[in-house]
Amino acid sequence: MELMTKEIRNKIPKMTETAEQEDPRVYVKFFYPLGSWTWYGMEFDGDDLFYGYVDGDYGEYGYFTLSELQSFKDRFGLGIERDKHWDDKTTMKSILGE
């Protein structure tokens, strides 16, 4: 599966563009199909680095890389997937239930 499409690349804001927004939109959602880990991308540097929210053992805002998501394979050969039906108008407050 292609994790980063041209369409997403053209829509997602560059780094720090949403810093002043109270409730930024989430443009892409990645997830591990056999676990609870989910990555929500809100900004992208155009190359490899995302800023967003990572919900794993606990949730936190921070940075993650496309290359890391692409290179992950579990012992069954499964990797990280992109939610193909993600609505990029979704905001972090709606995800967190605030």
PDB file of N, CA and C in Angstrom:
ATOM      1  N   MET A   1       0.839  -1.187   0.000  1.00  0.00           N
ATOM      2  CA  MET A   1       0.000   0.000   0.000  1.00  0.00           C
ATOM      3  C   MET A   1       0.882   1.248   0.000  1.00  0.00           C
ATOM      4  N   GLU A   2       0.506   2.206  -0.811  1.00  0.00           N
ATOM      5  CA  GLU A   2       1.208   3.487  -0.839  1.00  0.00           C
ATOM      6  C   GLU A   2       0.740   4.317   0.361  1.00  0.00           C
ATOM      7  N   LEU A   3       1.659   4.647   1.254  1.00  0.00           N
ATOM      8  CA  LEU A   3       1.279   5.387   2.455  1.00  0.00           C
ATOM      9  C   LEU A   3       1.097   6.875   2.187  1.00  0.00           C
ATOM     10  N   MET A   4       1.874   7.436   1.284  1.00  0.00           N
ATOM     11  CA  MET A   4       1.790   8.869   1.011  1.00  0.00           C
ATOM     12  C   MET A   4       1.496   9.084  -0.469  1.00  0.00           C
ATOM     13  N   THR A   5       0.330   9.601  -0.752  1.00  0.00           N
ATOM     14  CA  THR A   5      -0.069   9.839  -2.136  1.00  0.00           C
ATOM     15  C   THR A   5       0.204  11.297  -2.522  1.00  0.00           C
ATOM     16  N   LYS A   6       0.180  11.579  -3.810  1.00  0.00           N
ATOM     17  CA  LYS A   6       0.337  12.960  -4.289  1.00  0.00           C
ATOM     18  C   LYS A   6      -0.794  13.833  -3.769  1.00  0.00           C
ATOM     19  N   GLU A   7      -1.994  13.263  -3.713  1.00  0.00           N
ATOM     20  CA  GLU A   7      -3.159  14.015  -3.234  1.00  0.00           C
ATOM     21  C   GLU A   7      -2.958  14.473  -1.786  1.00  0.00           C
ATOM     22  N   ILE A   8      -2.502  13.574  -0.937  1.00  0.00           N
ATOM     23  CA  ILE A   8      -2.252  13.937   0.461  1.00  0.00           C
ATOM     24  C   ILE A   8      -1.118  14.958   0.536  1.00  0.00           C
ATOM     25  N   ARG A   9      -0.048  14.706  -0.211  1.00  0.00           N
ATOM     26  CA  ARG A   9       1.112  15.608  -0.226  1.00  0.00           C
ATOM     27  C   ARG A   9       0.708  17.035  -0.605  1.00  0.00           C
ATOM     28  N   ASN A  10      -0.230  17.156  -1.530  1.00  0.00           N
ATOM     29  CA  ASN A  10      -0.663  18.484  -1.974  1.00  0.00           C
ATOM     30  C   ASN A  10      -1.588  19.175  -0.984  1.00  0.00           C
ATOM     31  N   LYS A  11      -2.267  18.416  -0.144  1.00  0.00           N
ATOM     32  CA  LYS A  11      -3.221  18.994   0.818  1.00  0.00           C
ATOM     33  C   LYS A  11      -2.610  19.311   2.177  1.00  0.00           C
ATOM     34  N   ILE A  12      -1.723  18.445   2.665  1.00  0.00           N
ATOM     35  CA  ILE A  12      -1.249  18.557   4.043  1.00  0.00           C
ATOM     36  C   ILE A  12      -0.374  19.800   4.225  1.00  0.00           C
ATOM     37  N   PRO A  13      -0.617  20.569   5.279  1.00  0.00           N
ATOM     38  CA  PRO A  13       0.191  21.773   5.513  1.00  0.00           C
ATOM     39  C   PRO A  13       1.662  21.440   5.786  1.00  0.00           C
ATOM     40  N   LYS A  14       2.505  22.409   5.475  1.00  0.00           N
ATOM     41  CA  LYS A  14       3.930  22.284   5.778  1.00  0.00           C
ATOM     42  C   LYS A  14       4.148  22.470   7.280  1.00  0.00           C
ATOM     43  N   MET A  15       5.329  22.097   7.732  1.00  0.00           N
ATOM     44  CA  MET A  15       5.658  22.197   9.161  1.00  0.00           C
ATOM     45  C   MET A  15       5.414  23.608   9.690  1.00  0.00           C
ATOM     46  N   THR A  16       4.833  23.683  10.851  1.00  0.00           N
ATOM     47  CA  THR A  16       4.498  24.878  11.643  1.00  0.00           C
ATOM     48  C   THR A  16       3.338  25.703  11.086  1.00  0.00           C
ATOM     49  N   GLU A  17       2.766  25.338   9.949  1.00  0.00           N
ATOM     50  CA  GLU A  17       1.668  26.122   9.381  1.00  0.00           C
ATOM     51  C   GLU A  17       0.395  26.071  10.225  1.00  0.00           C
ATOM     52  N   THR A  18       0.219  25.033  11.027  1.00  0.00           N
ATOM     53  CA  THR A  18      -0.998  24.932  11.844  1.00  0.00           C
ATOM     54  C   THR A  18      -0.728  25.227  13.321  1.00  0.00           C
ATOM     55  N   ALA A  19       0.458  25.709  13.625  1.00  0.00           N
ATOM     56  CA  ALA A  19       0.862  25.906  15.023  1.00  0.00           C
ATOM     57  C   ALA A  19      -0.079  26.821  15.809  1.00  0.00           C
ATOM     58  N   GLU A  20      -0.663  27.776  15.152  1.00  0.00           N
ATOM     59  CA  GLU A  20      -1.540  28.729  15.840  1.00  0.00           C
ATOM     60  C   GLU A  20      -3.007  28.290  15.851  1.00  0.00           C
ATOM     61  N   GLN A  21      -3.318  27.206  15.190  1.00  0.00           N
ATOM     62  CA  GLN A  21      -4.703  26.744  15.130  1.00  0.00           C
ATOM     63  C   GLN A  21      -5.085  26.031  16.422  1.00  0.00           C
ATOM     64  N   GLU A  22      -6.256  26.353  16.909  1.00  0.00           N
ATOM     65  CA  GLU A  22      -6.729  25.736  18.148  1.00  0.00           C
ATOM     66  C   GLU A  22      -7.110  24.267  17.948  1.00  0.00           C
ATOM     67  N   ASP A  23      -7.665  23.958  16.794  1.00  0.00           N
ATOM     68  CA  ASP A  23      -8.118  22.593  16.510  1.00  0.00           C
ATOM     69  C   ASP A  23      -7.737  22.211  15.080  1.00  0.00           C
ATOM     70  N   PRO A  24      -6.471  21.834  14.858  1.00  0.00           N
ATOM     71  CA  PRO A  24      -6.021  21.547  13.491  1.00  0.00           C
ATOM     72  C   PRO A  24      -6.670  20.302  12.897  1.00  0.00           C
ATOM     73  N   ARG A  25      -6.765  20.312  11.580  1.00  0.00           N
ATOM     74  CA  ARG A  25      -7.292  19.160  10.851  1.00  0.00           C
ATOM     75  C   ARG A  25      -6.242  18.066  10.784  1.00  0.00           C
ATOM     76  N   VAL A  26      -6.713  16.849  10.660  1.00  0.00           N
ATOM     77  CA  VAL A  26      -5.845  15.686  10.488  1.00  0.00           C
ATOM     78  C   VAL A  26      -6.010  15.235   9.039  1.00  0.00           C
ATOM     79  N   TYR A  27      -4.912  15.248   8.288  1.00  0.00           N
ATOM     80  CA  TYR A  27      -4.977  15.000   6.852  1.00  0.00           C
ATOM     81  C   TYR A  27      -4.768  13.549   6.461  1.00  0.00           C
ATOM     82  N   VAL A  28      -4.150  12.779   7.350  1.00  0.00           N
ATOM     83  CA  VAL A  28      -3.889  11.378   7.026  1.00  0.00           C
ATOM     84  C   VAL A  28      -3.836  10.567   8.318  1.00  0.00           C
ATOM     85  N   LYS A  29      -4.343   9.348   8.232  1.00  0.00           N
ATOM     86  CA  LYS A  29      -4.348   8.437   9.380  1.00  0.00           C
ATOM     87  C   LYS A  29      -3.663   7.139   8.961  1.00  0.00           C
ATOM     88  N   PHE A  30      -2.661   6.738   9.769  1.00  0.00           N
ATOM     89  CA  PHE A  30      -1.973   5.466   9.572  1.00  0.00           C
ATOM     90  C   PHE A  30      -2.271   4.584  10.774  1.00  0.00           C
ATOM     91  N   PHE A  31      -2.271   3.270  10.569  1.00  0.00           N
ATOM     92  CA  PHE A  31      -2.563   2.389  11.694  1.00  0.00           C
ATOM     93  C   PHE A  31      -1.880   1.041  11.501  1.00  0.00           C
ATOM     94  N   TYR A  32      -1.678   0.365  12.622  1.00  0.00           N
ATOM     95  CA  TYR A  32      -1.154  -0.996  12.613  1.00  0.00           C
ATOM     96  C   TYR A  32      -2.351  -1.928  12.723  1.00  0.00           C
ATOM     97  N   PRO A  33      -2.605  -2.773  11.723  1.00  0.00           N
ATOM     98  CA  PRO A  33      -3.842  -3.561  11.690  1.00  0.00           C
ATOM     99  C   PRO A  33      -3.993  -4.611  12.790  1.00  0.00           C
ATOM    100  N   LEU A  34      -2.919  -5.006  13.429  1.00  0.00           N
ATOM    101  CA  LEU A  34      -3.020  -6.013  14.495  1.00  0.00           C
ATOM    102  C   LEU A  34      -2.818  -5.434  15.884  1.00  0.00           C
ATOM    103  N   GLY A  35      -2.901  -4.139  16.006  1.00  0.00           N
ATOM    104  CA  GLY A  35      -2.679  -3.519  17.310  1.00  0.00           C
ATOM    105  C   GLY A  35      -3.432  -2.217  17.430  1.00  0.00           C
ATOM    106  N   SER A  36      -3.121  -1.499  18.477  1.00  0.00           N
ATOM    107  CA  SER A  36      -3.849  -0.266  18.762  1.00  0.00           C
ATOM    108  C   SER A  36      -3.103   0.997  18.326  1.00  0.00           C
ATOM    109  N   TRP A  37      -1.913   0.861  17.757  1.00  0.00           N
ATOM    110  CA  TRP A  37      -1.136   2.032  17.373  1.00  0.00           C
ATOM    111  C   TRP A  37      -1.752   2.730  16.166  1.00  0.00           C
ATOM    112  N   THR A  38      -1.867   4.073  16.290  1.00  0.00           N
ATOM    113  CA  THR A  38      -2.405   4.899  15.222  1.00  0.00           C
ATOM    114  C   THR A  38      -1.610   6.196  15.166  1.00  0.00           C
ATOM    115  N   TRP A  39      -1.320   6.654  13.945  1.00  0.00           N
ATOM    116  CA  TRP A  39      -0.591   7.898  13.720  1.00  0.00           C
ATOM    117  C   TRP A  39      -1.482   8.828  12.921  1.00  0.00           C
ATOM    118  N   TYR A  40      -1.669  10.052  13.415  1.00  0.00           N
ATOM    119  CA  TYR A  40      -2.498  11.056  12.749  1.00  0.00           C
ATOM    120  C   TYR A  40      -1.594  12.180  12.262  1.00  0.00           C
ATOM    121  N   GLY A  41      -1.518  12.386  10.946  1.00  0.00           N
ATOM    122  CA  GLY A  41      -0.639  13.408  10.381  1.00  0.00           C
ATOM    123  C   GLY A  41      -1.346  14.728  10.160  1.00  0.00           C
ATOM    124  N   MET A  42      -0.801  15.790  10.774  1.00  0.00           N
ATOM    125  CA  MET A  42      -1.374  17.132  10.642  1.00  0.00           C
ATOM    126  C   MET A  42      -0.499  18.053   9.809  1.00  0.00           C
ATOM    127  N   GLU A  43       0.817  17.806   9.799  1.00  0.00           N
ATOM    128  CA  GLU A  43       1.764  18.602   9.020  1.00  0.00           C
ATOM    129  C   GLU A  43       2.828  17.666   8.457  1.00  0.00           C
ATOM    130  N   PHE A  44       3.460  18.089   7.359  1.00  0.00           N
ATOM    131  CA  PHE A  44       4.473  17.265   6.705  1.00  0.00           C
ATOM    132  C   PHE A  44       5.549  18.178   6.145  1.00  0.00           C
ATOM    133  N   ASP A  45       6.795  17.766   6.273  1.00  0.00           N
ATOM    134  CA  ASP A  45       7.897  18.609   5.784  1.00  0.00           C
ATOM    135  C   ASP A  45       8.124  18.502   4.280  1.00  0.00           C
ATOM    136  N   GLY A  46       7.331  17.681   3.601  1.00  0.00           N
ATOM    137  CA  GLY A  46       7.465  17.516   2.166  1.00  0.00           C
ATOM    138  C   GLY A  46       8.425  16.413   1.772  1.00  0.00           C
ATOM    139  N   ASP A  47       9.133  15.869   2.759  1.00  0.00           N
ATOM    140  CA  ASP A  47      10.122  14.835   2.477  1.00  0.00           C
ATOM    141  C   ASP A  47       9.846  13.564   3.270  1.00  0.00           C
ATOM    142  N   ASP A  48       9.951  13.645   4.610  1.00  0.00           N
ATOM    143  CA  ASP A  48       9.850  12.437   5.432  1.00  0.00           C
ATOM    144  C   ASP A  48       9.189  12.657   6.794  1.00  0.00           C
ATOM    145  N   LEU A  49       9.235  13.860   7.312  1.00  0.00           N
ATOM    146  CA  LEU A  49       8.843  14.120   8.697  1.00  0.00           C
ATOM    147  C   LEU A  49       7.412  14.636   8.818  1.00  0.00           C
ATOM    148  N   PHE A  50       6.653  13.968   9.673  1.00  0.00           N
ATOM    149  CA  PHE A  50       5.292  14.394  10.016  1.00  0.00           C
ATOM    150  C   PHE A  50       5.281  14.997  11.412  1.00  0.00           C
ATOM    151  N   TYR A  51       4.335  15.906  11.628  1.00  0.00           N
ATOM    152  CA  TYR A  51       3.959  16.311  12.973  1.00  0.00           C
ATOM    153  C   TYR A  51       2.504  15.906  13.124  1.00  0.00           C
ATOM    154  N   GLY A  52       2.186  15.327  14.271  1.00  0.00           N
ATOM    155  CA  GLY A  52       0.818  14.912  14.494  1.00  0.00           C
ATOM    156  C   GLY A  52       0.630  14.294  15.855  1.00  0.00           C
ATOM    157  N   TYR A  53      -0.318  13.420  15.933  1.00  0.00           N
ATOM    158  CA  TYR A  53      -0.676  12.768  17.190  1.00  0.00           C
ATOM    159  C   TYR A  53      -0.451  11.278  17.018  1.00  0.00           C
ATOM    160  N   VAL A  54       0.239  10.689  17.980  1.00  0.00           N
ATOM    161  CA  VAL A  54       0.499   9.250  17.962  1.00  0.00           C
ATOM    162  C   VAL A  54      -0.235   8.637  19.137  1.00  0.00           C
ATOM    163  N   ASP A  55      -1.096   7.683  18.846  1.00  0.00           N
ATOM    164  CA  ASP A  55      -1.864   7.005  19.879  1.00  0.00           C
ATOM    165  C   ASP A  55      -1.374   5.560  19.931  1.00  0.00           C
ATOM    166  N   GLY A  56      -0.545   5.270  20.933  1.00  0.00           N
ATOM    167  CA  GLY A  56       0.025   3.932  21.091  1.00  0.00           C
ATOM    168  C   GLY A  56      -0.202   3.453  22.508  1.00  0.00           C
ATOM    169  N   ASP A  57       0.881   3.259  23.237  1.00  0.00           N
ATOM    170  CA  ASP A  57       0.750   2.895  24.651  1.00  0.00           C
ATOM    171  C   ASP A  57       0.059   4.016  25.422  1.00  0.00           C
ATOM    172  N   TYR A  58       0.279   5.238  24.978  1.00  0.00           N
ATOM    173  CA  TYR A  58      -0.422   6.426  25.465  1.00  0.00           C
ATOM    174  C   TYR A  58      -0.395   7.422  24.318  1.00  0.00           C
ATOM    175  N   GLY A  59      -1.237   8.416  24.352  1.00  0.00           N
ATOM    176  CA  GLY A  59      -1.315   9.372  23.256  1.00  0.00           C
ATOM    177  C   GLY A  59      -0.464  10.596  23.506  1.00  0.00           C
ATOM    178  N   GLU A  60       0.186  11.085  22.434  1.00  0.00           N
ATOM    179  CA  GLU A  60       0.968  12.304  22.560  1.00  0.00           C
ATOM    180  C   GLU A  60       1.179  12.949  21.193  1.00  0.00           C
ATOM    181  N   TYR A  61       1.317  14.265  21.203  1.00  0.00           N
ATOM    182  CA  TYR A  61       1.682  15.004  20.005  1.00  0.00           C
ATOM    183  C   TYR A  61       3.181  14.893  19.822  1.00  0.00           C
ATOM    184  N   GLY A  62       3.612  14.826  18.557  1.00  0.00           N
ATOM    185  CA  GLY A  62       5.036  14.753  18.309  1.00  0.00           C
ATOM    186  C   GLY A  62       5.326  14.494  16.841  1.00  0.00           C
ATOM    187  N   TYR A  63       6.542  14.050  16.591  1.00  0.00           N
ATOM    188  CA  TYR A  63       7.027  13.836  15.229  1.00  0.00           C
ATOM    189  C   TYR A  63       7.172  12.347  14.946  1.00  0.00           C
ATOM    190  N   PHE A  64       6.921  11.969  13.710  1.00  0.00           N
ATOM    191  CA  PHE A  64       7.179  10.606  13.249  1.00  0.00           C
ATOM    192  C   PHE A  64       7.536  10.685  11.771  1.00  0.00           C
ATOM    193  N   THR A  65       8.202   9.644  11.277  1.00  0.00           N
ATOM    194  CA  THR A  65       8.680   9.699   9.898  1.00  0.00           C
ATOM    195  C   THR A  65       7.948   8.709   8.998  1.00  0.00           C
ATOM    196  N   LEU A  66       7.794   9.123   7.765  1.00  0.00           N
ATOM    197  CA  LEU A  66       7.200   8.272   6.747  1.00  0.00           C
ATOM    198  C   LEU A  66       8.073   7.045   6.524  1.00  0.00           C
ATOM    199  N   SER A  67       9.383   7.233   6.504  1.00  0.00           N
ATOM    200  CA  SER A  67      10.298   6.112   6.266  1.00  0.00           C
ATOM    201  C   SER A  67      10.184   5.049   7.349  1.00  0.00           C
ATOM    202  N   GLU A  68       9.981   5.475   8.584  1.00  0.00           N
ATOM    203  CA  GLU A  68       9.813   4.517   9.675  1.00  0.00           C
ATOM    204  C   GLU A  68       8.517   3.716   9.500  1.00  0.00           C
ATOM    205  N   LEU A  69       7.448   4.404   9.139  1.00  0.00           N
ATOM    206  CA  LEU A  69       6.173   3.714   8.909  1.00  0.00           C
ATOM    207  C   LEU A  69       6.295   2.737   7.741  1.00  0.00           C
ATOM    208  N   GLN A  70       6.978   3.147   6.678  1.00  0.00           N
ATOM    209  CA  GLN A  70       7.127   2.301   5.500  1.00  0.00           C
ATOM    210  C   GLN A  70       8.003   1.083   5.760  1.00  0.00           C
ATOM    211  N   SER A  71       8.978   1.211   6.625  1.00  0.00           N
ATOM    212  CA  SER A  71       9.928   0.113   6.836  1.00  0.00           C
ATOM    213  C   SER A  71       9.448  -0.920   7.856  1.00  0.00           C
ATOM    214  N   PHE A  72       8.425  -0.595   8.635  1.00  0.00           N
ATOM    215  CA  PHE A  72       7.967  -1.514   9.670  1.00  0.00           C
ATOM    216  C   PHE A  72       7.297  -2.742   9.070  1.00  0.00           C
ATOM    217  N   LYS A  73       7.722  -3.905   9.502  1.00  0.00           N
ATOM    218  CA  LYS A  73       7.069  -5.183   9.182  1.00  0.00           C
ATOM    219  C   LYS A  73       7.089  -6.030  10.450  1.00  0.00           C
ATOM    220  N   ASP A  74       5.947  -6.595  10.804  1.00  0.00           N
ATOM    221  CA  ASP A  74       5.915  -7.462  11.974  1.00  0.00           C
ATOM    222  C   ASP A  74       6.344  -8.877  11.585  1.00  0.00           C
ATOM    223  N   ARG A  75       6.297  -9.793  12.518  1.00  0.00           N
ATOM    224  CA  ARG A  75       6.777 -11.150  12.241  1.00  0.00           C
ATOM    225  C   ARG A  75       5.920 -11.899  11.224  1.00  0.00           C
ATOM    226  N   PHE A  76       4.723 -11.379  10.953  1.00  0.00           N
ATOM    227  CA  PHE A  76       3.848 -11.977   9.946  1.00  0.00           C
ATOM    228  C   PHE A  76       3.988 -11.295   8.581  1.00  0.00           C
ATOM    229  N   GLY A  77       4.834 -10.276   8.533  1.00  0.00           N
ATOM    230  CA  GLY A  77       5.043  -9.533   7.295  1.00  0.00           C
ATOM    231  C   GLY A  77       4.075  -8.380   7.096  1.00  0.00           C
ATOM    232  N   LEU A  78       3.226  -8.119   8.092  1.00  0.00           N
ATOM    233  CA  LEU A  78       2.275  -7.009   7.986  1.00  0.00           C
ATOM    234  C   LEU A  78       2.963  -5.695   8.315  1.00  0.00           C
ATOM    235  N   GLY A  79       2.567  -4.658   7.600  1.00  0.00           N
ATOM    236  CA  GLY A  79       3.119  -3.339   7.839  1.00  0.00           C
ATOM    237  C   GLY A  79       2.048  -2.358   8.268  1.00  0.00           C
ATOM    238  N   ILE A  80       2.452  -1.118   8.339  1.00  0.00           N
ATOM    239  CA  ILE A  80       1.536  -0.036   8.672  1.00  0.00           C
ATOM    240  C   ILE A  80       0.670   0.235   7.436  1.00  0.00           C
ATOM    241  N   GLU A  81      -0.588   0.569   7.663  1.00  0.00           N
ATOM    242  CA  GLU A  81      -1.503   0.874   6.570  1.00  0.00           C
ATOM    243  C   GLU A  81      -2.041   2.289   6.710  1.00  0.00           C
ATOM    244  N   ARG A  82      -2.522   2.823   5.595  1.00  0.00           N
ATOM    245  CA  ARG A  82      -3.171   4.128   5.585  1.00  0.00           C
ATOM    246  C   ARG A  82      -4.673   3.899   5.487  1.00  0.00           C
ATOM    247  N   ASP A  83      -5.418   4.663   6.275  1.00  0.00           N
ATOM    248  CA  ASP A  83      -6.881   4.592   6.209  1.00  0.00           C
ATOM    249  C   ASP A  83      -7.317   5.255   4.901  1.00  0.00           C
ATOM    250  N   LYS A  84      -7.686   4.449   3.928  1.00  0.00           N
ATOM    251  CA  LYS A  84      -8.053   4.957   2.598  1.00  0.00           C
ATOM    252  C   LYS A  84      -9.374   5.725   2.602  1.00  0.00           C
ATOM    253  N   HIS A  85     -10.152   5.562   3.639  1.00  0.00           N
ATOM    254  CA  HIS A  85     -11.461   6.217   3.723  1.00  0.00           C
ATOM    255  C   HIS A  85     -11.456   7.387   4.703  1.00  0.00           C
ATOM    256  N   TRP A  86     -10.270   7.851   5.068  1.00  0.00           N
ATOM    257  CA  TRP A  86     -10.135   8.922   6.053  1.00  0.00           C
ATOM    258  C   TRP A  86     -10.723  10.222   5.520  1.00  0.00           C
ATOM    259  N   ASP A  87     -11.498  10.910   6.346  1.00  0.00           N
ATOM    260  CA  ASP A  87     -12.060  12.214   6.014  1.00  0.00           C
ATOM    261  C   ASP A  87     -11.084  13.278   6.507  1.00  0.00           C
ATOM    262  N   ASP A  88     -10.397  13.948   5.589  1.00  0.00           N
ATOM    263  CA  ASP A  88      -9.367  14.904   6.001  1.00  0.00           C
ATOM    264  C   ASP A  88      -9.932  16.217   6.552  1.00  0.00           C
ATOM    265  N   LYS A  89     -11.222  16.262   6.794  1.00  0.00           N
ATOM    266  CA  LYS A  89     -11.817  17.414   7.476  1.00  0.00           C
ATOM    267  C   LYS A  89     -11.944  17.156   8.975  1.00  0.00           C
ATOM    268  N   THR A  90     -11.552  15.974   9.400  1.00  0.00           N
ATOM    269  CA  THR A  90     -11.601  15.600  10.814  1.00  0.00           C
ATOM    270  C   THR A  90     -10.554  16.402  11.585  1.00  0.00           C
ATOM    271  N   THR A  91     -10.918  16.836  12.785  1.00  0.00           N
ATOM    272  CA  THR A  91      -9.987  17.603  13.616  1.00  0.00           C
ATOM    273  C   THR A  91      -9.557  16.791  14.832  1.00  0.00           C
ATOM    274  N   MET A  92      -8.479  17.235  15.476  1.00  0.00           N
ATOM    275  CA  MET A  92      -7.979  16.511  16.644  1.00  0.00           C
ATOM    276  C   MET A  92      -8.983  16.498  17.780  1.00  0.00           C
ATOM    277  N   LYS A  93      -9.702  17.594  17.988  1.00  0.00           N
ATOM    278  CA  LYS A  93     -10.685  17.609  19.083  1.00  0.00           C
ATOM    279  C   LYS A  93     -11.753  16.545  18.875  1.00  0.00           C
ATOM    280  N   SER A  94     -12.164  16.327  17.645  1.00  0.00           N
ATOM    281  CA  SER A  94     -13.186  15.292  17.401  1.00  0.00           C
ATOM    282  C   SER A  94     -12.604  13.899  17.639  1.00  0.00           C
ATOM    283  N   ILE A  95     -11.332  13.696  17.342  1.00  0.00           N
ATOM    284  CA  ILE A  95     -10.696  12.401  17.584  1.00  0.00           C
ATOM    285  C   ILE A  95     -10.563  12.141  19.070  1.00  0.00           C
ATOM    286  N   LEU A  96     -10.147  13.156  19.804  1.00  0.00           N
ATOM    287  CA  LEU A  96      -9.926  13.015  21.241  1.00  0.00           C
ATOM    288  C   LEU A  96     -11.198  13.144  22.056  1.00  0.00           C
ATOM    289  N   GLY A  97     -12.310  13.480  21.409  1.00  0.00           N
ATOM    290  CA  GLY A  97     -13.585  13.591  22.112  1.00  0.00           C
ATOM    291  C   GLY A  97     -13.665  14.823  22.997  1.00  0.00           C
ATOM    292  N   GLU A  98     -13.024  15.874  22.589  1.00  0.00           N
ATOM    293  CA  GLU A  98     -13.039  17.111  23.395  1.00  0.00           C
ATOM    294  C   GLU A  98     -14.146  18.027  22.968  1.00  0.00           C
TER     295      GLU A  98
END
